[in-house]
Structures are given as C-alpha cells and as structure tokens.
C-alpha cells in the first residue's frame, strides 16, 4: 500500500480530541466587543441597582440604625413586623387601596377608551382632559384634593353640601374616609393613563373581526364580551399588573394627605400605607434593619401578585 | 525639564488651596428663608475671621433626617446642622453628632445660663450629655377674635363656658392646629392638669396618672362635645378670618403671618396665654430646633467657635433684626433674654414672654421618639372611638415603659 498522505501529515502528532471551550469563555470570546461597550452601564447597574438591593437584604437581618455598625439578629425583624399591629393596619390599608384603585382605574380606563377612543376632535380633547391628571400629578394634585375634601366650609365638597343644606362632613378628619379618599385620588390620577393604553389596545384589534361578527348577527354587548375583551387581554393584564404595583408602592398621597409634623399615618393610622410605614421606621425612627425587612416583605408580596396575574393570564390563554 | 514642571505644579496647587483658609458647611432645616436668618451670623463671623468661607444651605424639613443620615453614612457633607429637637439625642447617642458636653463643656455651660429651660431640658440626655444646643423655638399660643370673644378664657372652665356661648350663637368655637387631636395637642392639657409623660428621672411613664385621665377627658370633649375640626392641620387663620371660629390654638408663627397675610383681620384679633388647668398652670408646648456639629467634621473647633458666636448678644440681635426685616418671627432659643427684641406690638410681646415662662418642650426620656405614636393613638382612641381615657392611657404607658427599658440601656 502506498501511503498517499503528505509527509507533513504523516509526521504530525495525532490531532487532539476536539474540546469545546467553557461556555463562559466562549460567551466572552464571542461577545467581547459588545461587553466592552456595555461595561460602563453594567458597572453602574451593579453599583446602583444590584448592590443596594443585596445590601438591603443583608440589612433586613440586622439591627441597624444607619450610624452604628449593623449587627446580625437573624429573622427577628421579620417576626417583629409580622406581629406589629401598625404593620397589619398598613397592610390592610394598602391592600384595600390597591384593590380599589387598580380595579376602578382599569374599569374606568376601559370605559373611557371605549367612549372616547375615536378619531374625532371631541374624542381627542376628552382624552387629553382625562390624561392630564396623570401627567400633572404630584403634590399639586394632592393639594387640590386636600382643598376638595377639607372638613371646613371652604372645602369644595362641603361648600356644595352646605348649598344643599347638608351638614359638613369631616372627610380628612375622620378615619373612615381616609382610604376611600385615597382611592378616589388614585383612580383620578390613573384612569386617564390606563385609558391611553386601552385605546392603543383597541386599535390593534382588526376591524374585520367586528364586521364578520356583525354579519353573523352579534349585538354590541356580545361583540364586547366575545371579541373586545378577549383580544384586549394582554393590555388588560399589563394595566392590572402595573396598577397593582403602582398602588402598592404609593407614597405621596398617603404622606401628604395624612401626615403632620408629629406623626405619619393620620388618625389611628387610617392613612398609613406600607411604604409610608417603611419611611417612618427608617427615616423617623432610624430602624433601618426593620425598614429593610419591610421592603423585602413588600417585594415578596408584589412578586407573588405579579406571578398570580401572569398565571391567570396564561390560564385564559389555554382556554 | 522634569523638576521645573513639578515645581510649577506644586506651586499651582499651593496657590489654589491656601493653608490658612477654612470652610464651614452648614445645613439648616427649613425653607429658603432659613439660611437668610443665619446670614447675619455668618457675615459677622466672616468680618472677624476673613479666611473662613461658608456654605449655608436650606434642607426641607421632611428631607432633613434622610439627608443627614446620608451625610453620616458617607462621612461627608455639612459640618454644622440644625434640626428638630429630637435629632440631638437621637443622632448624638449613636455617634453622629459631637458630644458638646464632653468636648466643649465651657460652651455648653455658658449657653445653659441664657437658654430657654424647656428646650434645653428636652435636648439634654438623661445622662447629662448635650449633643446639640438650642437654636430657635416656637411656642403654642391662643388666638382669638376680639369682636366675637370679649374676654378670652383664662381657665379650663372659662374655655368650655366660652365655647358653650359661641356654639349657642352659631359659632364653631375652637380650632386647634399644631398637633391637632394628637400628642402635641394633648401635651399642654396634661401639664396644665399637673401631669407629665414620665416621672422626673425617666424611670417610668406617668401619663396614666389621675391628672393624665383628667387632662384627656377634658381634651377629648373639645372634639366630641365641642366638635373641634379633626383634620391633621386645619387652616386656623382662614377659620378666624371668615369668623367660623372665634378661638384658635397654634404656634407663635401665626402672629406674623396673620399680620402680614390677613389684612381683613387687622384690629380684630388678639393672642392670649393658654387657659389654666386644675394645677393653676398655663403650660404650653414648645418646639423648635437645635444646632449641632457632625461627628466627622474636620473643623470641630471652628464649628464650635462659630456656634459660640451665635449666642453673643451682637449676633443674636442681628439675627432677630434680620428675621424681622424678612417678615419672619425668629425666637432665639439660646438667648431667652433677647426674645424681647422681636418685632411685635408691646401687648403681644408681653403675652409671648409670659407664655414662654410657662412652657415646656418634649421629654428627653429614652424611647420617647418611639413612644409618641402610642400617646397619639391613646388620644385618638378616646376622641374617635370613645375609648375610656384611663384604659387608653394605660395602654400608652405600657408601650412607653417597654420603650424606656428597650432604649434606656
């Protein structure tokens, strides 16, 4: 047999078995330029995004007053909080506020989108009017609500009641009205924003589906329940999840309507939310460990809520 | 080539930072007016110490604590801060403020001689340490409409009799603002009844004493029977101006703001001391702010020297006058004897001075900061839920005692 292989090959050592590079190394080799470009962002994100979150997780297991060195105390902060009546009150208020605000702002946002979703000038003006509170929010909006609901005769609602020969109501000075007023304020600020999202969602539904349904004899109610609502499900889910998260994290309306120089949370904590309580613990009482624990409880609740929402969305998908 | 370049760089650096120059950074709690009130003190100090530069910045009240903590965490920021009365012991005990009693005892002892006693007691810790000194003060007063109340009430009994008359004539009676339906509002009534939040040595809560129950029973009826407004911070001045209310209780700040901002009330309003309770005292609540030196400062002696100058007659008078020109009433807590320099009509000034001599600040007992909410809750349980004053105060006392043990260690 003649060996036809070139001498160079014949003399060479047998090839090493093929070895795949380590995935991390391969990733680095493949994406080195992109990583180089994104490195400044990644460093900043790790420093100001990831590190504070991990640090707060550590602090939640410590006794820390923001000045002295933190000392590890295990899960004591969590157990103290769960047995704390102020935490329970804050949780009840926040949950009520969240349910009321997210459901009402979603329903009203959808209603407004259905009524003013058209292209006429009047629709555009109405949309702008309803959207205004969500861009002009903040302390100014809360001040207006403070005036609207003032217990005094110069409060707008009490002035109207007086014209109708009704006694004034202590809206801001009575525990029973605190959460309903906060819900009203939250819905007013949020429904216009939700309306815009729903308008976009409605426009993405193809018109020929409605035409086909109309030809088949479906009335407007049937078209809404059988076509509009199912096809709006992604928007609906997004609006609900973001409204719930926003409501859970609300601070300013609770703080500015119901806190004064000597306490936060208003009468018998009727206007105390979880975030306001977190602020109270951390920045009025220097209990940073406890405040961090509350922040993590808040995170876990929001995470569970979001998972639940997504799960419900998927169940509908399968159906 | 190298040596001349290095020499040039070094001389440029030296020229940029003269060794003798020192800087004081001061953060003052309040709006943009507050640095202006301090400015005369800065100007006078700079006149005597031309090498010292200043940076004075206002910190909004609701952000102050957070900003000070951030400064402490990073050990950079102001050398001197002003803050609410609770800041001294609260931050000082944790090592955030210099212990002035230890480091500058002469300064503390000289301020002791002239300061408002109530404020000084509030900011001296139970072990005698002083982490900050009194800066300014505010005190509760009773405001009234002269045309609706001919003789302002001088006792609890006269107050309720006046309210009965006012309500019979369709007037709403009394509006309370500062600490409305809360612990600050209740505090003067407790003192006027002869009670106190804690015993003299801070060993236990005494809020649930017989005097405490008398005070809370009386205080609650101002809301339940006499229907005082319960909003967190009702607009007292508006209520007095439109005649809805004939009597109002709040801090001294309204003396100035009514004069400048309520022309319709001109000649129609007056101030009086709070009514006397069963103990015969008219004690009012005193608040205010203090001034301290951050523990990390690199110029502690300079900061202490500047603070020392604040209490000189020349500087205090200049600050009061400066505030007068700004249309603000600034009451120096460290120089009670100079409060008379404020720009007020003689009769109002006399009443203000009398009320100041019968007023008291919040307690300095350990755990009070954590217990204020419990007292607030006790007051509100009685006012809004009709709870028994004794039971509500017992609950508050329990929390206060628990916090005494917890934070008194």
XYZ file of C-alpha atoms in Angstrom:
728
model
C 0.000 0.000 0.000
C 1.249 3.333 -0.966
C 0.785 5.912 1.581
C -0.706 8.884 -0.238
C -0.861 11.107 2.734
C 1.501 14.072 2.551
C 4.669 13.625 4.543
C 3.765 16.638 6.665
C 0.616 14.899 7.843
C 2.233 11.552 8.270
C 4.809 13.005 10.627
C 2.375 15.150 12.616
C 1.185 14.113 16.048
C -2.319 12.685 16.128
C -4.870 15.526 16.449
C -6.008 16.337 19.968
C -9.552 15.299 20.639
C -11.980 18.162 19.974
C -12.686 20.027 23.208
C -15.467 22.548 23.496
C -14.457 25.776 25.169
C -16.028 26.539 28.552
C -19.395 28.236 27.905
C -18.412 31.319 29.878
C -15.155 31.618 27.940
C -16.980 31.087 24.663
C -19.500 33.742 25.606
C -16.738 36.181 26.499
C -14.853 35.486 23.276
C -17.941 35.848 21.119
C -19.324 38.956 22.807
C -16.156 40.746 23.868
C -16.763 43.911 21.814
C -20.387 44.180 22.922
C -19.389 43.586 26.525
C -16.751 46.251 26.277
C -19.332 48.718 25.069
C -21.859 47.837 27.744
C -19.336 47.593 30.576
C -19.821 51.170 31.847
C -23.557 50.552 32.108
C -23.057 47.141 33.723
C -20.726 48.605 36.347
C -23.157 51.398 37.175
C -26.087 48.989 37.220
C -24.269 46.640 39.575
C -23.262 49.531 41.803
C -26.546 51.411 41.959
C -29.022 48.679 41.016
C -27.899 45.296 42.286
C -25.668 46.215 45.227
C -28.289 48.317 47.129
C -30.851 45.532 46.712
C -28.476 42.867 48.034
C -27.311 45.211 50.778
C -30.907 45.835 51.896
C -31.454 42.056 52.008
C -28.459 41.753 54.323
C -29.604 44.707 56.435
C -33.038 43.142 56.860
C -31.357 40.518 59.062
C -29.546 43.094 61.180
C -30.166 45.656 63.857
C -29.008 48.801 62.094
C -29.593 52.453 62.925
C -27.840 53.940 59.886
C -24.975 55.222 62.029
C -23.534 52.332 64.053
C -22.261 49.066 62.568
C -25.078 46.609 61.727
C -25.345 43.562 63.991
C -26.860 40.314 62.744
C -30.080 39.339 64.532
C -31.452 36.638 62.231
C -35.113 36.880 61.299
C -36.090 38.987 64.332
C -37.028 41.999 62.194
C -39.445 39.884 60.144
C -41.099 38.283 63.171
C -41.398 41.657 64.940
C -43.017 43.180 61.884
C -45.488 40.360 61.356
C -46.651 40.736 64.981
C -46.818 44.534 64.777
C -50.379 45.973 64.705
C -49.173 49.047 62.773
C -47.817 46.749 60.053
C -51.152 44.904 59.905
C -53.012 48.222 59.673
C -50.653 49.472 56.961
C -51.050 46.207 55.061
C -54.864 46.349 55.298
C -54.924 49.966 54.109
C -52.521 49.231 51.261
C -54.390 46.121 50.138
C -57.738 47.948 50.184
C -56.201 50.856 48.326
C -54.595 48.534 45.785
C -57.781 46.572 45.057
C -59.930 49.717 44.866
C -57.513 51.740 42.772
C -56.449 49.055 40.328
C -59.936 47.671 39.679
C -61.650 51.043 39.390
C -58.907 52.676 37.331
C -58.831 49.675 34.990
C -62.612 49.555 34.573
C -62.933 53.319 34.155
C -59.906 53.449 31.860
C -61.506 50.831 29.618
C -64.848 52.616 29.700
C -63.224 55.920 28.761
C -61.282 54.229 25.971
C -64.498 52.728 24.581
C -66.318 56.068 24.757
C -63.531 58.449 23.696
C -61.313 56.109 21.652
C -62.366 57.564 18.302
C -60.570 59.984 15.984
C -62.999 62.879 16.245
C -61.658 66.182 17.617
C -64.011 65.958 20.605
C -62.617 62.494 21.434
C -59.077 63.785 21.270
C -59.910 66.723 23.532
C -61.630 64.441 26.046
C -58.684 62.050 26.000
C -56.323 64.937 26.667
C -58.539 66.095 29.560
C -58.632 62.670 31.175
C -54.922 62.111 30.612
C -53.975 65.424 32.203
C -54.097 64.265 35.867
C -51.563 61.513 35.184
C -49.012 63.986 33.854
C -49.859 66.862 36.186
C -49.784 64.658 39.275
C -47.669 65.020 42.374
C -48.017 67.391 45.261
C -50.142 69.913 43.326
C -52.797 67.309 42.672
C -52.785 66.232 46.306
C -53.152 69.854 47.437
C -56.217 70.204 45.241
C -57.700 67.089 46.844
C -56.905 68.481 50.267
C -58.969 71.531 49.394
C -61.755 69.477 47.800
C -62.119 67.305 50.884
C -61.351 69.840 53.610
C -63.633 69.416 56.604
C -64.198 73.152 56.675
C -66.920 75.021 54.858
C -64.418 76.344 52.325
C -63.690 72.789 51.174
C -65.432 72.419 47.807
C -67.464 69.334 48.665
C -68.578 70.770 51.984
C -69.487 74.038 50.265
C -71.707 72.070 47.872
C -73.215 70.199 50.819
C -73.906 73.490 52.534
C -75.803 74.744 49.453
C -77.930 71.638 49.757
C -78.461 72.386 53.479
C -76.441 69.332 54.487
C -74.053 69.273 57.438
C -70.345 69.371 56.613
C -68.503 66.056 56.693
C -65.065 65.600 58.290
C -63.560 63.961 55.219
C -59.927 64.379 56.224
C -60.589 64.316 59.944
C -62.337 61.002 60.239
C -60.679 57.572 59.982
C -63.490 56.037 57.908
C -62.947 58.333 54.912
C -59.156 58.065 54.675
C -58.824 55.080 52.321
C -61.857 55.961 50.123
C -60.413 59.450 49.569
C -57.036 57.956 48.712
C -58.711 55.582 46.260
C -60.578 58.478 44.645
C -57.299 60.359 44.275
C -55.502 57.279 42.927
C -58.227 56.465 40.398
C -58.428 60.064 39.245
C -54.705 60.127 38.574
C -54.501 56.711 36.936
C -57.612 56.193 34.822
C -56.504 58.591 32.070
C -53.202 56.774 31.724
C -54.965 53.418 31.563
C -57.389 54.882 29.001
C -54.494 55.680 26.651
C -53.181 52.112 26.953
C -56.631 50.701 26.235
C -57.083 52.991 23.240
C -53.848 51.572 21.809
C -55.047 48.038 22.612
C -58.427 48.624 20.997
C -56.820 49.948 17.818
C -54.755 46.786 17.472
C -57.923 44.679 17.133
C -58.622 44.144 13.398
C -61.869 45.761 12.274
C -62.830 42.851 10.021
C -63.420 40.655 13.061
C -66.141 43.059 14.190
C -67.561 43.190 10.660
C -67.717 39.398 10.482
C -69.378 39.257 13.904
C -71.906 41.911 12.874
C -72.712 39.929 9.742
C -73.208 36.867 11.931
C -75.700 38.879 13.991
C -73.666 39.604 17.147
C -75.011 42.611 19.051
C -72.681 45.266 20.607
C -72.731 43.568 24.046
C -71.803 40.223 22.539
C -69.075 41.848 20.448
C -67.618 43.451 23.588
C -67.588 40.285 25.696
C -66.660 37.828 22.918
C -64.238 39.919 20.838
C -63.046 43.113 22.511
C -62.341 41.785 25.984
C -60.554 38.548 24.965
C -58.392 40.343 22.410
C -57.592 43.089 24.919
C -56.297 40.519 27.415
C -52.569 41.401 27.073
C -53.325 45.110 27.586
C -55.695 44.298 30.422
C -53.062 42.186 32.109
C -50.416 44.855 31.709
C -52.708 47.572 33.048
C -53.754 45.461 36.034
C -50.231 44.405 36.967
C -48.756 47.901 36.668
C -51.728 49.470 38.503
C -51.363 46.974 41.336
C -47.629 47.509 41.646
C -48.087 51.283 41.489
C -50.808 51.187 44.138
C -48.702 49.020 46.435
C -45.815 51.466 46.159
C -47.849 54.656 46.550
C -46.265 57.090 48.987
C -47.012 60.723 48.255
C -50.799 60.763 48.533
C -50.734 58.868 51.839
C -47.934 61.007 53.198
C -49.132 64.434 52.120
C -52.785 63.924 52.969
C -52.373 62.257 56.347
C -49.033 63.105 57.903
C -48.135 66.089 60.004
C -45.169 67.291 61.992
C -45.607 64.863 64.863
C -46.787 61.669 63.205
C -47.386 59.842 59.952
C -50.404 57.756 59.065
C -53.184 60.090 60.165
C -55.902 59.377 62.682
C -55.434 55.931 64.210
C -53.196 55.098 61.267
C -56.162 55.252 58.898
C -53.888 56.747 56.234
C -50.839 54.581 56.862
C -49.509 52.595 53.893
C -46.701 50.055 53.830
C -44.316 52.432 52.097
C -45.128 55.275 54.479
C -44.557 52.900 57.388
C -41.255 51.894 55.819
C -40.305 55.581 55.681
C -41.441 56.041 59.271
C -39.340 53.135 60.515
C -36.267 54.019 58.511
C -36.109 57.768 58.476
C -38.029 58.873 61.567
C -37.023 56.093 63.939
C -33.678 55.066 62.411
C -34.696 51.389 62.352
C -33.054 50.659 59.019
C -32.949 46.904 59.603
C -36.678 46.793 60.211
C -37.338 49.108 57.251
C -35.264 46.817 55.010
C -37.245 43.794 56.211
C -40.463 45.640 55.363
C -39.093 46.458 51.919
C -38.442 42.761 51.300
C -41.872 41.752 52.536
C -43.281 44.322 50.119
C -41.158 42.895 47.314
C -42.305 39.329 48.008
C -45.951 40.409 48.037
C -45.592 42.227 44.727
C -43.727 39.303 43.228
C -46.479 36.889 44.297
C -49.167 39.223 42.964
C -47.443 39.562 39.627
C -46.978 35.798 39.346
C -50.644 35.309 40.142
C -51.660 37.802 37.489
C -49.439 36.183 34.882
C -50.743 32.746 35.827
C -54.331 33.923 35.434
C -53.421 35.410 32.069
C -51.959 32.072 30.914
C -54.992 30.108 32.111
C -57.117 32.291 29.880
C -54.699 31.698 27.006
C -55.172 27.935 27.260
C -58.930 28.351 27.408
C 12.726 69.581 32.419
C 11.019 67.421 34.972
C 11.949 69.387 38.089
C 10.705 72.794 36.930
C 7.432 71.192 35.810
C 6.899 69.514 39.202
C 7.740 72.742 40.990
C 5.275 74.611 38.819
C 2.513 72.089 39.518
C 3.198 72.193 43.252
C 3.111 75.964 43.386
C -0.128 75.985 41.382
C -1.686 73.548 43.865
C -0.484 75.548 46.836
C -1.861 78.715 45.320
C -5.235 77.048 44.793
C -5.521 75.874 48.415
C -4.086 78.345 50.841
C -3.248 76.581 54.094
C -4.954 79.162 56.261
C -8.374 79.025 54.527
C -11.083 77.037 56.331
C -14.589 76.307 55.253
C -17.762 75.689 57.236
C -20.657 73.962 55.569
C -23.958 74.487 57.347
C -27.282 72.833 56.556
C -30.314 74.452 58.147
C -33.759 72.872 58.360
C -36.489 74.884 56.698
C -37.392 76.738 53.541
C -35.235 79.146 51.567
C -35.739 81.835 54.254
C -33.835 79.915 56.927
C -30.316 80.458 55.518
C -31.164 84.162 55.299
C -31.928 84.194 59.023
C -28.468 82.758 59.718
C -26.762 85.108 57.265
C -26.146 87.988 59.752
C -24.275 85.499 61.979
C -22.205 84.362 59.005
C -21.457 87.952 57.996
C -20.366 88.923 61.487
C -18.158 85.858 61.809
C -16.534 86.483 58.430
C -15.795 90.050 59.477
C -13.738 88.766 62.405
C -12.332 85.751 60.526
C -11.766 86.780 56.900
C -10.110 83.474 55.988
C -13.184 81.413 56.784
C -15.613 80.689 53.977
C -19.176 79.455 54.400
C -21.666 77.386 52.503
C -25.127 77.641 54.023
C -27.897 75.525 52.546
C -31.569 75.008 53.412
C -32.801 71.444 53.833
C -36.583 70.921 53.669
C -37.929 69.596 56.968
C -39.308 66.362 55.518
C -35.962 65.509 53.908
C -33.616 66.656 56.644
C -33.260 63.427 58.574
C -32.657 61.405 55.412
C -30.068 63.844 54.138
C -28.254 63.955 57.459
C -28.152 60.170 57.613
C -26.790 60.019 54.081
C -24.132 62.565 55.071
C -23.232 60.473 58.114
C -23.071 57.290 56.091
C -20.703 58.878 53.584
C -18.952 60.940 56.280
C -19.110 63.993 54.078
C -21.442 66.953 53.880
C -22.209 69.596 56.471
C -20.026 70.432 59.453
C -22.942 72.008 61.283
C -26.624 71.135 61.104
C -29.799 72.499 62.573
C -32.572 70.008 63.207
C -35.719 69.335 65.165
C -35.425 68.843 68.908
C -35.389 65.043 68.766
C -32.344 64.971 66.472
C -29.813 65.842 69.172
C -30.160 62.843 71.459
C -31.301 60.521 68.672
C -28.319 61.128 66.369
C -25.887 62.115 69.098
C -26.165 58.941 71.158
C -25.371 56.917 68.087
C -22.218 58.897 67.459
C -23.470 61.087 64.628
C -23.014 64.389 66.475
C -20.147 65.565 68.662
C -20.819 65.311 72.372
C -20.570 69.011 73.156
C -20.762 68.407 76.894
C -17.579 66.358 76.691
C -15.702 68.282 74.032
C -16.761 71.871 74.695
C -18.076 71.991 78.297
C -17.441 75.740 78.626
C -19.653 76.444 75.614
C -22.446 74.263 76.972
C -22.275 75.789 80.428
C -22.391 79.328 79.053
C -25.426 78.525 76.871
C -27.105 76.890 79.863
C -27.183 80.263 81.600
C -29.170 82.008 78.888
C -31.117 79.288 77.068
C -34.820 78.550 77.276
C -35.072 75.938 80.012
C -37.773 73.802 78.407
C -35.832 73.441 75.168
C -32.549 72.810 76.961
C -34.116 70.097 79.124
C -35.583 68.457 76.014
C -32.231 68.148 74.326
C -30.122 67.112 77.329
C -29.962 63.344 77.585
C -30.767 61.685 80.923
C -27.065 61.022 81.494
C -26.411 64.757 81.195
C -24.888 64.734 77.734
C -25.603 67.528 75.285
C -25.137 66.723 71.614
C -26.588 69.945 70.253
C -27.562 73.380 71.523
C -30.840 75.291 71.278
C -31.174 77.268 68.043
C -34.692 78.621 67.842
C -38.045 77.955 69.446
C -41.749 78.013 68.786
C -44.457 78.050 71.399
C -48.207 77.482 71.459
C -50.496 80.464 71.957
C -54.231 81.010 71.919
C -55.538 83.305 69.191
C -58.972 84.875 69.354
C -61.339 87.174 67.551
C -61.775 90.264 69.711
C -65.165 91.028 68.213
C -66.526 87.547 68.962
C -64.921 86.897 72.351
C -64.935 89.915 74.637
C -62.840 88.302 77.377
C -60.564 85.479 76.341
C -60.848 82.389 78.579
C -58.258 82.136 81.348
C -59.160 78.728 82.786
C -60.469 75.398 81.541
C -63.871 76.213 82.980
C -63.925 79.577 81.213
C -62.870 77.933 77.966
C -65.769 75.492 77.956
C -68.178 78.237 79.101
C -66.980 80.408 76.198
C -67.373 77.512 73.772
C -70.925 76.904 75.059
C -71.789 80.517 74.395
C -70.158 80.561 70.995
C -71.890 77.414 69.856
C -75.223 78.705 71.136
C -74.731 81.730 68.867
C -73.875 79.559 65.847
C -70.083 79.915 66.003
C -67.976 76.777 65.716
C -65.803 77.666 68.700
C -62.234 76.393 68.821
C -59.846 75.202 66.149
C -56.559 73.586 67.135
C -53.768 73.339 64.622
C -50.375 72.272 65.883
C -50.682 68.638 66.976
C -54.410 68.584 66.420
C -56.012 65.548 68.133
C -52.530 64.210 68.723
C -49.867 64.098 71.385
C -48.619 67.651 70.839
C -52.172 68.965 71.217
C -52.734 66.895 74.348
C -49.360 67.764 75.909
C -50.269 71.231 77.333
C -53.521 69.922 78.839
C -51.575 67.126 80.538
C -49.171 69.662 82.026
C -51.965 72.070 82.948
C -53.687 69.248 84.835
C -50.474 68.674 86.803
C -49.493 65.510 84.957
C -46.449 64.522 82.989
C -45.443 61.950 80.404
C -42.730 60.395 82.602
C -41.512 60.806 86.162
C -38.681 63.261 86.787
C -35.897 60.689 86.422
C -37.369 58.899 83.407
C -37.791 55.641 85.313
C -41.424 55.093 84.322
C -44.316 56.544 82.345
C -46.785 58.589 84.425
C -49.138 59.556 81.628
C -51.879 57.305 83.089
C -51.968 59.185 86.408
C -55.204 60.740 87.673
C -54.024 64.052 86.216
C -53.490 62.358 82.862
C -57.021 60.972 82.879
C -58.459 64.386 83.854
C -56.495 66.010 81.036
C -57.541 63.508 78.374
C -61.186 63.585 79.464
C -61.176 67.367 79.146
C -59.162 67.415 75.919
C -61.337 64.818 74.186
C -64.520 66.802 74.774
C -63.107 69.690 72.734
C -63.630 67.345 69.776
C -66.548 65.195 70.887
C -68.787 67.730 72.621
C -67.489 70.951 71.045
C -66.864 69.462 67.607
C -63.387 70.876 67.031
C -62.153 70.087 63.493
C -60.015 66.962 63.374
C -58.151 67.428 60.079
C -54.419 66.986 60.562
C -53.627 70.654 60.079
C -56.796 72.763 59.819
C -56.488 76.286 58.414
C -56.822 78.241 61.651
C -56.123 81.618 60.101
C -58.796 81.151 57.458
C -61.220 79.967 60.149
C -60.548 83.070 62.239
C -60.741 85.361 59.229
C -64.099 84.162 57.981
C -65.443 84.117 61.534
C -66.209 80.404 61.601
C -64.020 80.089 64.669
C -63.596 82.591 67.445
C -60.693 80.796 69.131
C -57.650 79.019 67.761
C -54.555 77.361 69.151
C -51.281 77.080 67.279
C -47.628 78.153 67.346
C -46.322 81.718 67.505
C -45.729 81.738 63.719
C -49.310 82.864 63.112
C -48.632 86.171 64.929
C -46.525 87.233 61.997
C -48.449 85.571 59.201
C -51.805 86.994 60.356
C -50.300 90.475 60.475
C -48.794 90.253 57.002
C -51.193 87.919 55.229
C -54.638 88.569 56.748
C -55.401 92.273 56.343
C -59.105 91.605 56.914
C -58.261 90.542 60.475
C -56.468 93.802 61.282
C -57.614 95.061 64.676
C -59.937 92.098 65.134
C -57.616 89.532 66.622
C -55.508 89.071 69.712
C -53.428 86.479 71.494
C -53.626 85.165 74.993
C -51.971 82.516 77.128
C -53.393 79.026 77.132
C -56.081 78.548 79.793
C -55.015 77.388 83.233
C -55.815 73.839 84.210
C -56.505 72.366 87.667
C -52.821 72.762 88.609
C -53.053 76.507 88.078
C -50.533 76.380 85.261
C -50.999 77.535 81.649
C -48.166 75.421 80.289
C -47.796 75.456 76.506
C -45.872 73.083 74.270
C -42.547 74.317 72.990
C -40.925 73.104 69.826
C -38.069 74.446 67.820
C -34.736 73.411 66.504
C -31.204 72.806 67.687
C -27.744 73.211 66.257
C -25.026 70.574 66.398
C -21.678 69.576 64.929
C -21.406 66.440 62.817
C -19.044 63.876 64.307
C -16.957 63.516 61.135
C -16.186 67.210 60.704
C -12.571 68.126 60.076
C -13.033 71.547 61.640
C -14.702 70.877 65.011
C -13.063 73.797 66.784
C -14.033 76.230 64.071
C -17.613 74.905 64.147
C -17.755 75.255 67.921
C -16.363 78.763 67.713
C -18.994 79.756 65.171
C -21.749 78.307 67.355
C -20.339 80.123 70.382
C -20.613 83.359 68.450
C -24.286 82.649 67.703
C -25.125 83.181 71.365
C -23.401 86.532 71.658
C -25.731 89.460 72.125
C -24.439 91.150 68.985
C -25.104 88.142 66.743
C -28.433 87.164 68.256
C -29.784 90.692 67.939
C -28.536 90.876 64.346
C -30.324 87.603 63.527
C -33.581 88.717 65.155
C -33.446 92.014 63.266
C -32.585 90.236 60.031
C -35.585 87.966 60.505
C -37.785 90.965 61.300
C -36.735 92.526 58.004
C -37.629 89.279 56.229
C -41.084 89.437 57.825
C -40.384 86.380 59.967
C -40.519 85.887 63.700
C -37.303 84.206 64.838
C -37.170 83.411 68.540
C -33.656 82.583 69.779
C -33.852 79.504 71.967
C -30.334 80.048 73.305
C -30.967 83.628 74.419
C -34.392 83.752 76.005
C -33.493 87.200 77.410
C -33.264 88.581 73.877
C -36.646 87.337 72.659
C -37.912 90.808 73.608
C -36.081 92.130 70.540
C -38.654 90.599 68.181
C -40.764 92.962 66.214
C -44.197 92.689 67.841
C -46.699 95.085 69.387
C -45.958 95.563 73.096
C -49.078 93.776 74.339
C -48.432 90.716 72.173
C -44.781 90.658 73.147
C -45.733 90.707 76.833
C -48.085 87.748 76.378
C -45.492 85.851 74.352
C -42.907 86.352 77.121
C -45.368 85.240 79.807
C -46.280 82.130 77.822
C -42.615 81.345 77.269
C -42.056 81.428 81.004
C -44.762 78.765 81.379
C -43.963 76.340 78.584
C -42.219 73.043 78.218
C -40.568 71.019 75.494
C -40.945 67.317 74.691
C -39.398 64.855 77.172
C -35.794 63.723 76.925
C -36.530 60.213 78.203
C -35.125 57.225 76.297
C -37.601 55.710 73.883
C -39.829 58.788 73.700
C -39.269 59.081 69.959
C -40.608 55.535 69.609
C -43.482 56.171 72.041
C -45.040 59.343 70.626
C -47.220 57.273 68.309
C -48.613 55.313 71.283
C -49.698 58.540 73.019
C -51.183 59.755 69.767
C -53.114 56.513 69.487
C -54.403 56.815 73.073
C -55.693 60.326 72.411
C -57.355 59.287 69.169
C -58.895 56.123 70.636
C -60.727 58.359 73.114
C -61.656 61.090 70.622
C -62.729 58.884 67.711
C -63.626 55.535 69.215
C -64.999 56.643 72.581
C -62.457 54.521 74.489
C -62.058 55.088 78.220
C -59.297 57.655 78.902
C -57.849 55.509 81.678
C -57.672 52.351 79.565
C -56.215 54.229 76.595
C -53.557 55.893 78.745
C -52.721 52.575 80.435
C -52.017 51.123 77.000
C -49.830 54.091 76.106
C -47.966 53.809 79.417
C -47.299 50.144 78.743
C -45.647 50.959 75.396
C -43.736 53.887 76.888
C -42.368 51.695 79.696
C -41.397 48.961 77.252
C -39.527 51.533 75.157
C -37.924 53.007 78.287
C -36.418 49.598 79.066
C -35.521 48.906 75.459
C -33.854 52.219 74.622
C -32.690 53.184 78.102
C -29.957 50.573 78.189
